[in-house]
Tab-separated table of C-alpha atoms in Angstrom:
chain	number	residue	atom	x	y	z
A	921	MET	CA	0.000	0.000	0.000
A	922	ASN	CA	2.778	2.399	0.923
A	923	SER	CA	4.668	1.550	-2.257
A	924	SER	CA	1.672	2.524	-4.367
A	925	ILE	CA	1.499	5.840	-2.587
A	926	VAL	CA	5.136	6.513	-3.304
A	927	VAL	CA	4.936	5.493	-6.951
A	928	THR	CA	1.901	7.657	-7.713
A	929	ALA	CA	3.165	10.703	-5.856
A	930	GLU	CA	3.842	13.075	-8.755
A	931	PRO	CA	5.594	15.709	-6.605
A	932	GLU	CA	8.254	13.142	-5.692
A	933	GLU	CA	9.087	12.611	-9.393
A	934	ARG	CA	9.436	16.343	-9.969
A	935	HIS	CA	11.446	17.324	-6.902
A	936	GLY	CA	13.583	14.193	-7.080
A	937	VAL	CA	13.536	13.321	-3.358
A	938	THR	CA	12.617	9.682	-2.830
A	939	PHE	CA	10.541	8.530	0.109
A	940	ARG	CA	13.376	6.233	1.202
A	941	GLU	CA	15.896	9.085	1.214
A	942	ALA	CA	13.490	11.309	3.133
A	943	PHE	CA	12.949	8.601	5.748
A	944	TRP	CA	16.648	8.404	6.622
A	945	VAL	CA	17.052	12.166	6.650
A	946	TRP	CA	14.070	12.588	8.983
A	947	LEU	CA	15.555	9.944	11.236
A	948	ARG	CA	18.807	11.919	11.290
A	949	VAL	CA	16.949	15.142	12.066
A	950	ALA	CA	15.114	13.393	14.898
A	951	ALA	CA	18.291	12.001	16.425
A	952	LEU	CA	19.821	15.498	16.505
A	953	SER	CA	16.756	17.425	17.699
A	954	PHE	CA	18.197	18.641	20.992
A	955	GLY	CA	18.159	22.094	22.547
A	956	GLY	CA	14.465	22.912	22.523
A	957	PRO	CA	12.725	24.695	19.622
A	958	ALA	CA	15.735	26.863	18.761
A	959	GLY	CA	18.057	23.875	18.523
A	960	GLN	CA	15.543	21.790	16.573
A	961	ILE	CA	14.817	24.589	14.104
A	962	ALA	CA	18.569	25.083	13.746
A	963	VAL	CA	19.100	21.409	12.923
A	964	MET	CA	16.295	21.352	10.346
A	965	HIS	CA	17.473	24.593	8.767
A	966	ARG	CA	21.012	23.323	8.475
A	967	ILE	CA	20.079	19.930	7.029
A	968	LEU	CA	16.999	20.698	4.913
A	969	VAL	CA	17.739	24.238	3.700
A	970	GLU	CA	21.520	24.414	3.537
A	971	GLU	CA	22.739	20.847	3.099
A	972	LYS	CA	20.006	18.985	1.221
A	973	ARG	CA	18.439	22.019	-0.501
A	974	TRP	CA	15.023	20.409	-0.271
A	975	ILE	CA	13.231	23.593	0.750
A	976	GLY	CA	14.195	27.203	0.179
A	977	GLU	CA	14.645	29.862	2.825
A	978	THR	CA	11.432	31.684	1.949
A	979	ARG	CA	9.177	28.656	2.125
A	980	PHE	CA	10.961	27.377	5.241
A	981	LEU	CA	10.278	30.632	7.085
A	982	HIS	CA	6.730	30.796	5.719
A	983	ALA	CA	6.071	27.334	7.147
A	984	LEU	CA	7.784	28.233	10.417
A	985	ASN	CA	5.609	31.321	10.785
A	986	TYR	CA	2.475	29.228	10.434
A	987	CYS	CA	3.715	26.660	12.938
A	988	MET	CA	4.546	29.439	15.403
A	989	LEU	CA	0.880	30.454	15.332
A	990	LEU	CA	-0.329	26.974	16.316
A	991	PRO	CA	-0.655	25.362	19.737
A	992	GLY	CA	1.900	22.654	20.390
A	993	PRO	CA	5.575	22.122	19.531
A	994	GLU	CA	6.394	24.334	16.536
A	995	ALA	CA	9.544	22.435	15.545
A	996	GLN	CA	7.742	19.095	15.293
A	997	GLN	CA	4.931	20.740	13.343
A	998	LEU	CA	7.510	22.259	10.995
A	999	ALA	CA	8.884	18.767	10.341
A	1000	VAL	CA	5.349	17.532	9.609
A	1001	TYR	CA	4.771	20.488	7.275
A	1002	ILE	CA	7.935	19.920	5.229
A	1003	GLY	CA	7.395	16.157	5.157
A	1004	TRP	CA	3.847	16.795	3.913
A	1005	LEU	CA	5.099	19.149	1.193
A	1006	LEU	CA	7.517	16.485	-0.019
A	1007	HIS	CA	5.427	13.318	0.132
A	1008	ARG	CA	1.883	14.280	1.090
A	1009	ILE	CA	0.258	12.847	4.228
A	1010	PRO	CA	2.522	9.740	4.410
A	1011	GLY	CA	5.532	12.053	4.340
A	1012	GLY	CA	4.119	14.245	7.091
A	1013	LEU	CA	3.286	11.216	9.235
A	1014	VAL	CA	6.800	9.815	8.861
A	1015	ALA	CA	8.516	13.147	9.526
A	1016	GLY	CA	6.377	13.967	12.547
A	1017	THR	CA	6.490	10.478	14.057
A	1018	LEU	CA	10.231	10.064	13.637
A	1019	PHE	CA	10.751	13.520	15.145
A	1020	ILE	CA	9.361	12.377	18.484
A	1021	LEU	CA	10.348	8.681	18.387
A	1022	PRO	CA	13.948	8.975	19.726
A	1023	GLY	CA	12.730	11.221	22.525
A	1024	TYR	CA	9.872	8.850	23.311
A	1025	ILE	CA	12.295	5.923	23.684
A	1026	SER	CA	14.828	7.978	25.663
A	1027	LEU	CA	12.215	9.375	28.034
A	1028	MET	CA	10.680	5.952	28.554
A	1029	VAL	CA	14.073	4.548	29.568
A	1030	LEU	CA	14.935	7.523	31.800
A	1031	SER	CA	11.501	7.507	33.430
A	1032	TRP	CA	11.842	3.784	34.118
A	1033	LEU	CA	15.299	4.296	35.650
A	1034	TYR	CA	13.989	7.144	37.780
A	1035	ALA	CA	10.957	5.208	38.979
A	1036	ALA	CA	12.959	2.038	39.655
A	1037	TYR	CA	16.247	3.393	40.968
A	1038	GLY	CA	16.162	7.182	41.027
A	1039	GLU	CA	19.562	7.073	39.253
A	1040	ILE	CA	20.087	8.456	35.757
A	1041	GLY	CA	23.554	9.983	36.215
A	1042	PRO	CA	25.491	8.287	33.379
A	1043	VAL	CA	22.761	9.018	30.853
A	1044	GLN	CA	22.487	12.633	31.966
A	1045	ALA	CA	26.268	12.943	31.647
A	1046	LEU	CA	25.969	11.922	28.008
A	1047	PHE	CA	23.302	14.544	27.432
A	1048	PHE	CA	25.314	17.123	29.394
A	1049	GLY	CA	27.867	17.120	26.595
A	1050	LEU	CA	25.133	17.231	23.964
A	1051	LYS	CA	23.585	20.335	25.517
A	1052	ALA	CA	26.893	22.183	25.304
A	1053	ALA	CA	27.271	21.345	21.623
A	1054	VAL	CA	23.665	22.182	20.831
A	1055	LEU	CA	24.082	25.586	22.457
A	1056	ALA	CA	26.715	26.440	19.852
A	1057	ILE	CA	24.429	25.146	17.074
A	1058	VAL	CA	21.571	27.287	18.401
A	1059	VAL	CA	23.715	30.421	18.404
A	1060	GLU	CA	24.801	29.660	14.848
A	1061	ALA	CA	21.143	29.296	13.817
A	1062	VAL	CA	20.227	32.671	15.299
A	1063	PHE	CA	22.951	34.316	13.247
A	1064	LYS	CA	22.065	32.513	10.024
A	1065	VAL	CA	18.295	32.883	10.212
A	1066	GLY	CA	18.613	36.485	11.380
A	1067	LYS	CA	21.005	37.350	8.557
A	1068	ARG	CA	18.590	36.038	5.936
A	1069	ALA	CA	15.313	37.209	7.472
A	1070	LEU	CA	16.206	40.666	8.808
A	1071	LYS	CA	16.694	42.566	5.579
A	1072	ASN	CA	16.378	46.110	6.920
A	1073	ARG	CA	16.483	48.158	10.107
A	1074	VAL	CA	12.741	47.957	10.636
A	1075	MET	CA	12.860	44.159	10.701
A	1076	ILE	CA	15.875	44.247	12.997
A	1077	GLY	CA	13.955	46.585	15.285
A	1078	LEU	CA	10.942	44.259	15.325
A	1079	ALA	CA	13.165	41.307	16.198
A	1080	GLY	CA	14.803	43.282	19.003
A	1081	LEU	CA	11.462	44.463	20.354
A	1082	SER	CA	10.096	40.912	20.225
A	1083	PHE	CA	13.075	39.640	22.215
A	1084	ILE	CA	12.767	42.407	24.831
A	1085	MET	CA	9.034	41.876	25.314
A	1086	ILE	CA	9.162	38.098	25.670
A	1087	PHE	CA	12.407	37.830	27.673
A	1088	PHE	CA	12.208	40.793	30.038
A	1089	PHE	CA	8.448	41.228	30.346
A	1090	HIS	CA	7.127	37.677	29.751
A	1091	ALA	CA	4.748	39.060	27.146
A	1092	ALA	CA	2.314	36.462	25.830
A	1093	PHE	CA	3.698	34.815	22.724
A	1094	PRO	CA	0.418	34.940	20.722
A	1095	LEU	CA	0.133	38.673	21.425
A	1096	ILE	CA	3.649	39.288	20.103
A	1097	ILE	CA	2.884	37.382	16.901
A	1098	LEU	CA	-0.487	39.122	16.525
A	1099	ALA	CA	1.080	42.549	17.038
A	1100	ALA	CA	3.772	41.770	14.467
A	1101	ALA	CA	1.142	40.638	11.953
A	1102	VAL	CA	-0.847	43.856	12.424
A	1103	ILE	CA	2.293	45.970	12.083
A	1104	GLY	CA	3.205	44.189	8.846
A	1105	PHE	CA	-0.320	44.509	7.441
A	1106	VAL	CA	-0.577	48.208	8.273
A	1107	GLY	CA	2.933	48.814	6.975
A	1108	HIS	CA	2.011	47.240	3.650
A	1109	ALA	CA	-1.301	49.121	3.448
A	1110	THR	CA	0.483	52.430	3.932
A	1111	GLY	CA	3.069	51.553	1.286
A	1112	PHE	CA	6.006	51.338	3.664
A	1113	LYS	CA	8.830	49.791	1.604
A	1114	ALA	CA	10.392	48.009	4.565
A	1115	PHE	CA	7.436	45.617	4.529
A	1116	SER	CA	6.557	45.434	0.850
A	1117	GLY	CA	10.058	44.611	-0.297
A	1118	SER	CA	11.637	42.801	2.584
A	1119	PHE	CA	10.475	39.317	1.918
A	1120	GLY	CA	9.499	37.906	-1.419
A	1121	HIS	CA	7.778	34.683	-2.270
A	1122	GLY	CA	9.611	33.656	-5.366
A	1123	GLU	CA	11.763	30.600	-5.578
A	1124	ALA	CA	13.966	30.554	-2.567
A	1125	LYS	CA	17.599	30.374	-3.436
A	1126	GLY	CA	20.733	29.732	-1.501
A	1127	GLU	CA	24.291	30.814	-1.874
A	1128	ASN	CA	24.676	28.829	-5.090
A	1129	ASP	CA	21.671	30.692	-6.554
A	1130	GLU	CA	19.923	27.410	-7.367
A	1131	PRO	CA	16.262	26.973	-6.365
A	1132	ALA	CA	15.545	24.309	-3.761
A	1133	ALA	CA	13.895	21.031	-4.772
A	1134	ILE	CA	10.383	21.830	-3.537
A	1135	ASP	CA	10.444	25.377	-4.924
A	1136	ARG	CA	11.643	24.163	-8.313
A	1137	ALA	CA	8.961	21.459	-8.497
A	1138	PHE	CA	6.137	23.676	-7.296
A	1139	SER	CA	7.063	26.419	-9.779
A	1140	GLU	CA	6.285	23.970	-12.587
A	1141	LYS	CA	3.025	22.663	-11.152
A	1142	ILE	CA	1.330	22.901	-7.764
A	1143	PRO	CA	0.600	19.306	-6.675
A	1144	ASP	CA	-2.941	18.327	-5.786
A	1145	HIS	CA	-2.240	17.705	-2.094
A	1146	VAL	CA	-1.113	21.332	-1.678
A	1147	ARG	CA	-4.308	22.713	-3.225
A	1148	PRO	CA	-7.128	23.484	-0.749
A	1149	SER	CA	-10.013	21.013	-0.806
A	1150	TRP	CA	-13.053	21.116	1.473
A	1151	THR	CA	-13.733	17.403	0.935
A	1152	ARG	CA	-10.212	16.466	1.937
A	1153	ALA	CA	-10.307	18.910	4.864
A	1154	ILE	CA	-13.449	17.262	6.263
A	1155	LYS	CA	-11.954	13.771	5.905
A	1156	ILE	CA	-8.717	14.831	7.616
A	1157	THR	CA	-10.609	16.489	10.461
A	1158	VAL	CA	-12.814	13.466	11.120
A	1159	ILE	CA	-9.943	10.953	10.976
A	1160	CYS	CA	-7.613	13.007	13.175
A	1161	LEU	CA	-10.311	13.743	15.750
A	1162	VAL	CA	-11.164	10.040	15.994
A	1163	LEU	CA	-7.498	9.110	16.414
A	1164	TRP	CA	-6.962	11.876	18.972
A	1165	LEU	CA	-10.113	11.768	21.075
A	1166	GLY	CA	-11.386	8.259	20.326
A	1167	PRO	CA	-9.086	6.562	22.878
A	1168	VAL	CA	-9.958	9.205	25.472
A	1169	VAL	CA	-13.697	8.693	25.012
A	1170	ALA	CA	-13.228	4.910	25.178
A	1171	LEU	CA	-11.250	5.194	28.424
A	1172	VAL	CA	-13.814	7.457	30.058
A	1173	TYR	CA	-16.649	5.177	28.953
A	1174	THR	CA	-15.032	1.940	30.178
A	1175	LEU	CA	-13.075	3.133	33.235
A	1176	GLY	CA	-15.032	6.160	34.407
A	1177	TRP	CA	-14.125	9.809	34.931
A	1178	ASP	CA	-11.994	9.258	38.036
A	1179	ASN	CA	-9.617	6.651	36.612
A	1180	VAL	CA	-6.000	7.783	36.203
A	1181	PHE	CA	-5.925	6.919	32.484
A	1182	SER	CA	-9.113	8.886	31.853
A	1183	ASN	CA	-7.639	11.847	33.710
A	1184	ILE	CA	-4.375	11.638	31.754
A	1185	GLY	CA	-6.227	11.546	28.432
A	1186	LEU	CA	-8.544	14.426	29.285
A	1187	PHE	CA	-5.886	16.619	30.907
A	1188	PHE	CA	-3.306	16.370	28.133
A	1189	SER	CA	-5.936	16.683	25.403
A	1190	LYS	CA	-6.797	20.034	26.959
A	1191	MET	CA	-3.125	20.951	27.232
A	1192	ALA	CA	-2.657	20.201	23.524
A	1193	VAL	CA	-4.838	23.137	22.521
A	1194	ILE	CA	-3.489	25.752	24.948
A	1195	THR	CA	0.278	25.280	24.624
A	1196	PHE	CA	0.933	28.438	22.620
A	1197	GLY	CA	4.494	29.667	22.858
A	1198	GLY	CA	6.069	26.354	23.826
A	1199	ALA	CA	6.253	24.184	26.905
A	1200	TYR	CA	7.429	26.892	29.300
A	1201	ALA	CA	4.292	28.933	28.698
A	1202	VAL	CA	2.189	26.259	30.437
A	1203	LEU	CA	4.788	24.536	32.607
A	1204	ALA	CA	3.756	26.227	35.850
A	1205	TYR	CA	0.097	25.328	35.309
A	1206	MET	CA	0.987	21.734	34.397
A	1207	ALA	CA	3.160	21.365	37.493
A	1208	GLN	CA	0.514	22.809	39.774
A	1209	GLN	CA	-2.195	20.491	38.457
A	1210	ALA	CA	0.047	17.399	38.492
A	1211	VAL	CA	1.273	18.007	42.052
A	1212	GLU	CA	-1.549	19.714	43.916
A	1213	TYR	CA	-4.720	18.592	42.146
A	1214	TYR	CA	-4.046	15.119	40.728
A	1215	HIS	CA	-1.182	14.160	43.094
A	1216	TRP	CA	0.696	12.523	40.230
A	1217	LEU	CA	4.072	14.060	41.097
A	1218	GLN	CA	5.882	15.036	44.256
A	1219	PRO	CA	7.040	18.665	44.653
A	1220	GLY	CA	10.151	19.243	42.591
A	1221	GLU	CA	9.664	16.248	40.316
A	1222	MET	CA	8.481	18.433	37.459
A	1223	LEU	CA	12.042	19.786	37.300
A	1224	VAL	CA	13.318	16.216	37.043
A	1225	GLY	CA	11.020	15.553	34.122
A	1226	LEU	CA	11.880	18.861	32.502
A	1227	GLY	CA	15.572	18.034	32.801
A	1228	MET	CA	14.913	14.759	30.996
A	1229	ALA	CA	12.966	16.525	28.239
A	1230	GLU	CA	15.652	19.187	27.857
A	1231	THR	CA	18.456	16.674	27.486
A	1232	THR	CA	16.782	14.154	25.188
A	1233	PRO	CA	15.829	14.523	21.519
A	1234	GLY	CA	12.482	16.033	20.653
A	1235	PRO	CA	10.218	18.867	21.812
A	1236	LEU	CA	10.361	20.118	25.389
A	1237	ILE	CA	6.646	19.541	25.784
A	1238	SER	CA	7.579	15.849	25.795
A	1239	VAL	CA	7.819	16.330	29.561
A	1240	VAL	CA	4.157	15.253	29.457
A	1241	GLN	CA	5.407	11.698	28.936
A	1242	PHE	CA	7.240	11.741	32.268
A	1243	VAL	CA	4.164	13.186	34.005
A	1244	GLY	CA	1.896	10.525	32.498
A	1245	PHE	CA	4.430	7.814	33.345
A	1246	MET	CA	4.680	8.779	37.012
A	1247	ALA	CA	0.922	9.328	37.282
A	1248	ALA	CA	0.115	5.786	36.197
A	1249	PHE	CA	3.103	4.360	38.106
A	1250	ARG	CA	1.685	5.726	41.364
A	1251	HIS	CA	-1.939	4.873	40.528
A	1252	PRO	CA	-1.664	1.592	38.591
A	1253	GLY	CA	-4.933	0.036	39.677
A	1254	ALA	CA	-4.910	-3.689	38.865
A	1255	LEU	CA	-1.961	-3.385	36.472
A	1256	ASP	CA	1.711	-3.896	37.204
A	1257	PRO	CA	3.072	-0.414	38.087
A	1258	MET	CA	5.678	-0.399	35.308
A	1259	VAL	CA	3.169	-1.606	32.706
A	1260	ALA	CA	0.688	1.035	33.823
A	1261	ALA	CA	3.448	3.652	33.756
A	1262	ALA	CA	4.445	2.801	30.178
A	1263	LEU	CA	0.800	3.026	29.101
A	1264	GLY	CA	0.310	6.311	30.972
A	1265	GLY	CA	3.371	7.903	29.386
A	1266	THR	CA	2.340	6.726	25.938
A	1267	LEU	CA	-1.200	8.047	26.401
A	1268	ALA	CA	0.078	11.455	27.488
A	1269	LYS	CA	2.361	11.605	24.447
A	1270	TRP	CA	-0.399	10.468	22.089
A	1271	THR	CA	-2.979	13.015	23.188
A	1272	THR	CA	-0.367	15.786	23.047
A	1273	PHE	CA	1.083	15.132	19.587
A	1274	VAL	CA	-1.740	13.710	17.466
A	1275	PRO	CA	-3.412	17.173	17.252
A	1276	CYS	CA	-0.220	18.526	15.654
A	1277	PHE	CA	-0.858	16.435	12.558
A	1278	LEU	CA	-4.407	17.782	12.376
A	1279	TRP	CA	-3.275	21.426	12.411
A	1280	ILE	CA	-0.775	20.868	9.587
A	1281	PHE	CA	-2.760	18.576	7.292
A	1282	LEU	CA	-5.840	20.774	7.674
A	1283	GLY	CA	-4.263	24.218	7.458
A	1284	GLY	CA	-1.201	23.585	5.296
A	1285	PRO	CA	-2.949	23.816	1.893
A	1286	TYR	CA	-4.550	27.129	2.816
A	1287	MET	CA	-1.245	28.597	3.991
A	1288	GLU	CA	0.403	27.520	0.750
A	1289	ALA	CA	-2.439	29.035	-1.270
A	1290	LEU	CA	-1.930	32.365	0.484
A	1291	ARG	CA	1.790	32.583	-0.259
A	1292	GLY	CA	1.190	34.962	-3.167
A	1293	ASN	CA	-0.984	37.359	-1.145
A	1294	LYS	CA	1.055	40.555	-0.759
A	1295	ALA	CA	-0.746	41.724	2.386
A	1296	LEU	CA	-0.222	38.332	3.994
A	1297	THR	CA	3.391	38.343	2.824
A	1298	ALA	CA	3.939	41.669	4.577
A	1299	SER	CA	2.359	40.348	7.772
A	1300	LEU	CA	4.444	37.199	7.624
A	1301	SER	CA	7.564	39.272	7.017
A	1302	ALA	CA	6.906	41.087	10.282
A	1303	ILE	CA	6.081	37.784	11.996
A	1304	THR	CA	9.350	36.349	10.691
A	1305	ALA	CA	11.242	39.217	12.298
A	1306	ALA	CA	9.383	38.658	15.559
A	1307	VAL	CA	10.123	34.936	15.356
A	1308	VAL	CA	13.851	35.693	15.108
A	1309	GLY	CA	13.467	37.553	18.403
A	1310	VAL	CA	11.636	34.561	19.867
A	1311	ILE	CA	14.371	32.180	18.703
A	1312	LEU	CA	16.943	34.519	20.260
A	1313	ASN	CA	14.929	34.416	23.495
A	1314	LEU	CA	14.948	30.611	23.413
A	1315	ALA	CA	18.680	30.622	22.706
A	1316	VAL	CA	19.399	32.968	25.622
A	1317	TRP	CA	17.160	30.929	27.927
A	1318	PHE	CA	18.889	27.737	26.849
A	1319	ALA	CA	22.323	29.317	27.316
A	1320	ILE	CA	21.482	30.523	30.828
A	1321	HIS	CA	20.203	27.121	31.910
A	1322	THR	CA	23.117	25.316	30.306
A	1323	VAL	CA	25.988	27.409	31.647
A	1324	PHE	CA	24.539	28.340	35.045
A	1325	ARG	CA	23.270	25.961	37.709
A	1326	GLU	CA	20.962	28.506	39.348
A	1327	VAL	CA	18.825	31.443	38.308
A	1328	GLU	CA	16.965	33.990	40.360
A	1329	PRO	CA	13.666	35.616	39.384
A	1330	VAL	CA	13.679	39.354	38.836
A	1331	ARG	CA	10.343	41.023	39.519
A	1332	ALA	CA	10.488	44.818	39.501
A	1333	PHE	CA	7.977	47.226	38.011
A	1334	LEU	CA	6.956	45.513	34.764
A	1335	PHE	CA	10.086	43.376	34.530
A	1336	ALA	CA	9.671	39.606	34.940
A	1337	PHE	CA	12.614	37.456	33.945
A	1338	ASP	CA	15.092	34.924	35.302
A	1339	ALA	CA	18.623	36.230	35.749
A	1340	PRO	CA	21.572	33.856	36.076
A	1341	LYS	CA	23.464	33.619	39.346
A	1342	PHE	CA	26.993	34.216	38.137
A	1343	SER	CA	28.397	32.483	41.204
A	1344	SER	CA	26.669	29.289	40.030
A	1345	VAL	CA	28.423	29.115	36.671
A	1346	ASP	CA	29.205	25.563	35.590
A	1347	PRO	CA	32.818	25.766	34.362
A	1348	TRP	CA	32.656	22.496	32.451
A	1349	ALA	CA	29.453	23.452	30.653
A	1350	LEU	CA	30.958	26.843	29.808
A	1351	LEU	CA	34.190	25.267	28.579
A	1352	LEU	CA	32.429	22.701	26.422
A	1353	SER	CA	30.051	25.316	24.970
A	1354	VAL	CA	32.892	27.695	24.103
A	1355	GLY	CA	34.886	24.825	22.616
A	1356	ALA	CA	31.919	23.744	20.491
A	1357	ALA	CA	31.352	27.339	19.328
A	1358	VAL	CA	35.008	27.725	18.350
A	1359	ALA	CA	34.892	24.428	16.469
A	1360	ILE	CA	31.755	25.416	14.540
A	1361	PHE	CA	32.400	29.129	13.914
A	1362	ARG	CA	36.187	29.269	13.614
A	1363	PHE	CA	37.189	25.884	12.251
A	1364	LYS	CA	33.908	25.001	10.456
A	1365	VAL	CA	33.764	21.584	12.125
A	1366	GLY	CA	30.669	19.618	11.181
A	1367	MET	CA	27.698	19.198	13.475
A	1368	ILE	CA	28.097	15.438	13.979
A	1369	PRO	CA	31.798	15.513	14.976
A	1370	THR	CA	31.087	18.391	17.356
A	1371	LEU	CA	28.204	16.541	18.995
A	1372	LEU	CA	30.177	13.315	19.330
A	1373	ALA	CA	33.178	15.103	20.812
A	1374	CYS	CA	31.039	16.874	23.409
A	1375	CYS	CA	29.228	13.619	24.286
A	1376	ALA	CA	32.550	11.902	24.848
A	1377	ALA	CA	33.738	14.818	26.973
A	1378	GLY	CA	30.596	14.655	29.110
A	1379	MET	CA	31.076	10.948	29.807
A	1380	MET	CA	34.762	11.443	30.619
A	1381	LEU	CA	33.921	14.199	33.100
A	1382	PHE	CA	31.312	12.010	34.790
A	1383	TYR	CA	33.477	8.942	35.205
A	1384	SER	CA	36.449	11.031	36.341
A	1385	GLY	CA	34.293	12.445	39.147
A	1386	MET	CA	34.486	16.031	37.905
A	1387	LEU	CA	30.827	16.185	36.894
A	1388	SER	CA	28.434	16.211	39.816
């Protein structure tokens, strides 16, 4: 069945990317998707835009802008979007599933170790080195994306303002994006050149001035799966809703409202539609509900789960898997605690990530159809600038929590941000991060060698007793 899909997929014949090749590349992207959204976007940009030349800069940022507007993990949704562009729904399913699979396996193992022994030191040491390397990759991504997207002083100003508002004032992410869209729309309507000429929608080209595979293919003929269709939209909506909410309804019907699995399904289904702006936007609420209301976690355990999610591949919102795991582990009912825990973690992951496929498969064709709209282009140009500021915010946040062991909240007037305690600097994390940055920026060392070297360094520090 899959082979027939691949053979009849006309876009694949035009853009020249086989389904088999895409599978292995998506697996590679998934294995390297560390560092939160900024790191994951950096990895995809480097592999898909620069190395493989599958998608051009313009279309990549257009897709990223759309994903930034959606609830849920934007990086995983971006993978689904690009996979869907390449090979229709099967491509999106493969890209999105592989994106979270390494993290799912890693978190399952770490959660099991934590529940059984409370000891995950060697594994965390491995990821300690990875975090340092990813920090350098994130910084590189900010420079590269910013250089291409910020074409004039107005866009630079919007990026700077976006960073200031979200980092120093904890401004709501959707409001920042909405404000940027309005600014871009008004700027275009008034004929302001900074918006009308800053971001075109022609074939995206790279340094070699050659159009990317998708852009080249789509310039010849727009494939059917990219064209809006109400019939297809209804089918996608029904199928995705059944896959998403069907298990939850079945659990509630068979086990009742008070069962732990019913509560996990209902709670994380609700979380899936309110997680705008990433995991940290809803982390406090999730922790409060898991600890105080449901009694799934003990105080402080959310930080343990967050540490696992930060140091394993995949989106940070994958912390839901640890919460679901511990919830079912402590309330297993008639099941073996570890079996219940595995099911609880899987259920939490399922109800969190299945909606992501719905948003992309349903809305993707309409976003592609609007690429030629000049007013929308102006709004998305402004959103792109704001997104650069958001990525910079994520990079700074990641840097602070990688290099420093402690932060202290600053709450004065309208300010609300976490400042690093400079006395808590982690010298080994700082040294590894600087070394990785020098390797990447100065000596142009590849991403894989840098990651492997930092992993090896992390393990050496742990077993030598220098890494606490």
